[in-house]
PDB file of C-alpha atoms in Angstrom:
ATOM      1  CA  MET C 474     -27.313  -8.101 -47.759  1.00 73.00           C
ATOM      2  CA  GLU C 475     -25.178  -6.036 -45.474  1.00 83.00           C
ATOM      3  CA  CYS C 476     -24.842  -6.024 -41.714  1.00 83.00           C
ATOM      4  CA  LYS C 477     -26.978  -3.233 -40.236  1.00 82.00           C
ATOM      5  CA  ILE C 478     -25.361  -3.465 -36.800  1.00 84.00           C
ATOM      6  CA  HIS C 479     -21.761  -3.759 -37.931  1.00 84.00           C
ATOM      7  CA  VAL C 480     -19.658  -3.085 -34.814  1.00 82.00           C
ATOM      8  CA  VAL C 481     -16.962  -5.766 -35.184  1.00 83.00           C
ATOM      9  CA  GLU C 482     -14.443  -4.598 -37.778  1.00 83.00           C
ATOM     10  CA  ASP C 483     -12.813  -7.890 -38.767  1.00 83.00           C
ATOM     11  CA  CYS C 484     -16.059  -9.856 -39.129  1.00 82.00           C
ATOM     12  CA  VAL C 485     -16.223 -11.674 -42.485  1.00 82.00           C
ATOM     13  CA  GLU C 486     -18.935 -14.268 -41.860  1.00 86.00           C
ATOM     14  CA  ALA C 487     -22.166 -14.323 -43.850  1.00 88.00           C
ATOM     15  CA  PRO C 488     -24.985 -12.072 -42.565  1.00 87.00           C
ATOM     16  CA  GLN C 489     -28.123 -13.668 -41.127  1.00 87.00           C
ATOM     17  CA  CYS C 490     -31.725 -12.563 -41.539  1.00 88.00           C
ATOM     18  CA  CYS C 491     -33.467 -11.034 -38.561  1.00 86.00           C
ATOM     19  CA  SER C 492     -36.188 -12.897 -36.646  1.00 87.00           C
ATOM     20  CA  VAL C 493     -39.006 -11.286 -34.661  1.00 88.00           C
ATOM     21  CA  VAL C 494     -37.298 -11.984 -31.328  1.00 90.00           C
ATOM     22  CA  SER C 495     -33.916 -10.673 -32.461  1.00 89.00           C
ATOM     23  CA  LEU C 496     -35.607  -7.581 -33.939  1.00 89.00           C
ATOM     24  CA  GLU C 497     -37.178  -6.770 -30.565  1.00 90.00           C
ATOM     25  CA  LYS C 498     -33.861  -7.303 -28.810  1.00 92.00           C
ATOM     26  CA  ILE C 499     -32.096  -5.059 -31.340  1.00 90.00           C
ATOM     27  CA  LYS C 500     -34.703  -2.323 -30.783  1.00 90.00           C
ATOM     28  CA  PHE C 501     -34.292  -2.580 -27.006  1.00 92.00           C
ATOM     29  CA  CYS C 502     -30.497  -2.447 -27.230  1.00 92.00           C
ATOM     30  CA  THR C 503     -30.718   0.468 -29.675  1.00 91.00           C
ATOM     31  CA  ASP C 504     -32.526   2.475 -26.999  1.00 91.00           C
ATOM     32  CA  GLN C 505     -29.928   1.459 -24.404  1.00 92.00           C
ATOM     33  CA  TRP C 506     -26.898   2.268 -26.587  1.00 90.00           C
ATOM     34  CA  SER C 507     -28.312   5.699 -27.375  1.00 90.00           C
ATOM     35  CA  LEU C 508     -27.694   6.590 -23.699  1.00 87.00           C
ATOM     36  CA  THR C 509     -23.924   6.052 -24.013  1.00 88.00           C
ATOM     37  CA  ASP C 510     -20.926   7.689 -25.692  1.00 85.00           C
ATOM     38  CA  GLU C 511     -19.459   4.618 -27.380  1.00 85.00           C
ATOM     39  CA  LYS C 512     -18.988   3.700 -31.032  1.00 86.00           C
ATOM     40  CA  GLU C 513     -22.148   1.591 -30.785  1.00 88.00           C
ATOM     41  CA  THR C 514     -24.072   4.843 -30.236  1.00 89.00           C
ATOM     42  CA  LYS C 515     -23.561   5.771 -33.899  1.00 91.00           C
ATOM     43  CA  VAL C 516     -24.858   2.374 -34.979  1.00 89.00           C
ATOM     44  CA  ALA C 517     -27.839   2.799 -32.650  1.00 90.00           C
ATOM     45  CA  ALA C 518     -28.643   6.194 -34.189  1.00 90.00           C
ATOM     46  CA  GLN C 519     -28.462   4.712 -37.700  1.00 88.00           C
ATOM     47  CA  LEU C 520     -30.727   1.840 -36.673  1.00 87.00           C
ATOM     48  CA  LYS C 521     -33.218   4.223 -35.089  1.00 88.00           C
ATOM     49  CA  ALA C 522     -33.397   6.194 -38.320  1.00 87.00           C
ATOM     50  CA  PHE C 523     -33.781   2.940 -40.266  1.00 85.00           C
ATOM     51  CA  PHE C 524     -36.632   1.773 -38.007  1.00 83.00           C
ATOM     52  CA  ASP C 525     -38.392   5.128 -38.403  1.00 81.00           C
ATOM     53  CA  GLU C 526     -38.422   4.969 -42.202  1.00 78.00           C
ATOM     54  CA  ASP C 527     -38.900   1.222 -42.762  1.00 66.00           C
ATOM     55  CA  ASN C 528     -39.988  -1.184 -40.043  1.00 59.00           C
ATOM     56  CA  SER C 529     -39.829  -4.466 -41.954  1.00 57.00           C
ATOM     57  CA  GLN C 530     -37.757  -7.179 -40.329  1.00 55.00           C
ATOM     58  CA  GLN C 531     -36.933  -8.833 -43.644  1.00 57.00           C
ATOM     59  CA  SER C 532     -34.605  -6.032 -44.699  1.00 73.00           C
ATOM     60  CA  ILE C 533     -32.428  -6.259 -41.572  1.00 83.00           C
ATOM     61  CA  SER C 534     -29.475  -8.614 -41.575  1.00 86.00           C
ATOM     62  CA  TYR C 535     -26.508  -8.901 -39.238  1.00 88.00           C
ATOM     63  CA  HIS C 536     -23.311 -10.779 -38.550  1.00 90.00           C
ATOM     64  CA  ARG C 537     -23.626 -13.098 -35.594  1.00 91.00           C
ATOM     65  CA  ARG C 538     -20.595 -11.558 -33.831  1.00 91.00           C
ATOM     66  CA  CYS C 539     -21.921  -8.029 -34.401  1.00 89.00           C
ATOM     67  CA  TYR C 540     -25.311  -9.036 -32.987  1.00 90.00           C
ATOM     68  CA  MET C 541     -23.698 -10.632 -29.941  1.00 91.00           C
ATOM     69  CA  ARG C 542     -21.607  -7.557 -29.220  1.00 91.00           C
ATOM     70  CA  PHE C 543     -24.448  -5.102 -29.838  1.00 91.00           C
ATOM     71  CA  THR C 544     -26.890  -6.984 -27.591  1.00 92.00           C
ATOM     72  CA  ASP C 545     -24.413  -7.777 -24.795  1.00 92.00           C
ATOM     73  CA  LYS C 546     -26.080  -6.576 -21.589  1.00 92.00           C
ATOM     74  CA  ARG C 547     -22.824  -6.389 -19.647  1.00 94.00           C
ATOM     75  CA  GLY C 548     -21.271  -4.216 -22.346  1.00 92.00           C
ATOM     76  CA  ILE C 549     -24.242  -1.855 -22.292  1.00 92.00           C
ATOM     77  CA  ILE C 550     -24.216  -1.599 -18.493  1.00 93.00           C
ATOM     78  CA  ALA C 551     -20.454  -0.976 -18.455  1.00 92.00           C
ATOM     79  CA  ALA C 552     -20.783   1.741 -21.111  1.00 91.00           C
ATOM     80  CA  ILE C 553     -23.546   3.471 -19.153  1.00 91.00           C
ATOM     81  CA  LYS C 554     -21.397   3.324 -15.991  1.00 92.00           C
ATOM     82  CA  ARG C 555     -18.400   4.738 -17.892  1.00 90.00           C
ATOM     83  CA  LYS C 556     -20.508   7.636 -19.104  1.00 89.00           C
ATOM     84  CA  GLN C 557     -21.829   8.255 -15.588  1.00 90.00           C
ATOM     85  CA  ASN C 558     -18.299   8.112 -14.093  1.00 89.00           C
ATOM     86  CA  LYS C 559     -17.018  10.463 -16.771  1.00 86.00           C
ATOM     87  CA  LYS C 560     -19.840  12.893 -16.023  1.00 85.00           C
ATOM     88  CA  ASP C 561     -19.142  12.672 -12.283  1.00 84.00           C
ATOM     89  CA  ASN C 562     -15.406  13.218 -12.815  1.00 83.00           C
ATOM     90  CA  ASP C 563     -16.063  16.224 -15.048  1.00 80.00           C
ATOM     91  CA  SER C 564     -18.347  17.791 -12.452  1.00 78.00           C
ATOM     92  CA  LEU C 565     -15.779  17.105  -9.707  1.00 74.00           C
ATOM     93  CA  TYR C 566     -13.032  18.639 -11.830  1.00 72.00           C
ATOM     94  CA  SER C 567     -15.076  21.773 -12.471  1.00 71.00           C
ATOM     95  CA  GLU C 568     -15.873  22.082  -8.742  1.00 67.00           C
ATOM     96  CA  GLU C 569     -12.184  21.697  -7.848  1.00 66.00           C
ATOM     97  CA  ASN C 570     -11.213  24.394 -10.332  1.00 66.00           C
ATOM     98  CA  SER C 571     -13.774  26.820  -8.910  1.00 62.00           C
ATOM     99  CA  ASN C 572     -12.603  26.072  -5.353  1.00 60.00           C
ATOM    100  CA  LYS C 573      -8.932  26.362  -6.323  1.00 59.00           C
ATOM    101  CA  SER C 574      -9.349  29.880  -7.629  1.00 54.00           C
ATOM    102  CA  ASP C 575     -10.746  30.944  -4.242  1.00 52.00           C
ATOM    103  CA  GLU C 576      -7.958  29.272  -2.250  1.00 54.00           C
ATOM    104  CA  THR C 577      -4.925  30.287  -4.291  1.00 54.00           C
ATOM    105  CA  SER C 578      -4.020  33.106  -1.930  1.00 54.00           C
ATOM    106  CA  ALA C 579      -4.374  31.049   1.264  1.00 60.00           C
ATOM    107  CA  LYS C 580      -1.328  28.995   2.228  1.00 64.00           C
ATOM    108  CA  ARG C 581      -2.136  25.389   2.927  1.00 63.00           C
ATOM    109  CA  GLN C 582      -0.831  23.963   6.195  1.00 63.00           C
ATOM    110  CA  MET C 583       0.345  20.389   6.342  1.00 64.00           C
ATOM    111  CA  ARG C 584      -0.510  19.751   9.998  1.00 61.00           C
ATOM    112  CA  SER C 585      -3.552  20.655  11.948  1.00 60.00           C
ATOM    113  CA  ILE C 586      -2.846  23.262  14.589  1.00 59.00           C
ATOM    114  CA  THR C 587      -4.666  22.870  17.881  1.00 60.00           C
ATOM    115  CA  LEU C 588      -4.292  24.798  21.083  1.00 57.00           C
ATOM    116  CA  THR C 589      -3.403  21.708  23.107  1.00 61.00           C
ATOM    117  CA  THR C 590      -0.519  20.632  20.872  1.00 59.00           C
ATOM    118  CA  PRO C 591       2.479  22.954  20.709  1.00 59.00           C
ATOM    119  CA  ILE C 592       4.139  23.449  17.347  1.00 59.00           C
ATOM    120  CA  THR C 593       7.636  21.974  17.446  1.00 61.00           C
ATOM    121  CA  SER C 594      10.102  21.321  14.726  1.00 60.00           C
ATOM    122  CA  ARG C 595      11.221  17.806  14.031  1.00 61.00           C
ATOM    123  CA  SER C 596      14.101  16.409  16.014  1.00 58.00           C
ATOM    124  CA  LYS C 597      17.411  15.995  14.284  1.00 67.00           C
ATOM    125  CA  ASN C 598      17.979  12.395  15.373  1.00 65.00           C
ATOM    126  CA  VAL C 599      15.527   9.591  15.134  1.00 72.00           C
ATOM    127  CA  LEU C 600      17.419   7.138  17.330  1.00 72.00           C
ATOM    128  CA  PRO C 601      18.546   7.969  20.872  1.00 72.00           C
ATOM    129  CA  LYS C 602      22.196   8.798  21.602  1.00 76.00           C
ATOM    130  CA  ILE C 603      22.494   5.742  23.851  1.00 80.00           C
ATOM    131  CA  CYS C 604      22.135   2.293  22.320  1.00 81.00           C
ATOM    132  CA  ILE C 605      18.926   0.657  23.483  1.00 81.00           C
ATOM    133  CA  ILE C 606      20.464  -2.838  23.291  1.00 84.00           C
ATOM    134  CA  CYS C 607      23.938  -2.534  24.865  1.00 86.00           C
ATOM    135  CA  LYS C 608      23.351   0.793  26.728  1.00 84.00           C
ATOM    136  CA  LYS C 609      26.621   2.262  25.428  1.00 82.00           C
ATOM    137  CA  LYS C 610      27.059   5.717  24.089  1.00 78.00           C
ATOM    138  CA  LYS C 611      27.922   5.524  20.408  1.00 67.00           C
ATOM    139  CA  HIS C 612      29.681   8.148  18.374  1.00 64.00           C
ATOM    140  CA  ILE C 613      27.335   9.367  15.674  1.00 59.00           C
ATOM    141  CA  LEU C 614      28.804  11.090  12.663  1.00 61.00           C
ATOM    142  CA  ASP C 615      26.822  13.978  11.332  1.00 62.00           C
ATOM    143  CA  PHE C 616      27.641  14.763   7.713  1.00 63.00           C
ATOM    144  CA  LYS C 617      25.268  17.700   7.495  1.00 62.00           C
ATOM    145  CA  LYS C 618      26.859  21.099   7.615  1.00 55.00           C
TER     146      LYS C 618
END
């Protein structure tokens, strides 16, 4: 007997026979994993082909750890979300590339220009020339040339 849903590489425990309940859960999870792009998707495709040709539950066996990982609902949901996020990021990336080609000639401005705000350059000094604590005029060295 060999594990039909072997997804854990270092699993060396003895395979178990499949019950009716575990067979139904495996079939459900097979449909769910087929919606993802994970390594479990290959196993799901192999199981689907196996179910199509021979539907007997007696011929299916599995390692307990492989079964737990394959039927983990949180893992399936996370894999579906990863695929959805990847698809969204790919579509965003393609939209950005199409928009970038249109805007390559236009220079991007860092500040918004409005009619009420005049455009001024930044001041050279951040602090005032008179000390705000002692009210004395300090000598400021300017090393810029």
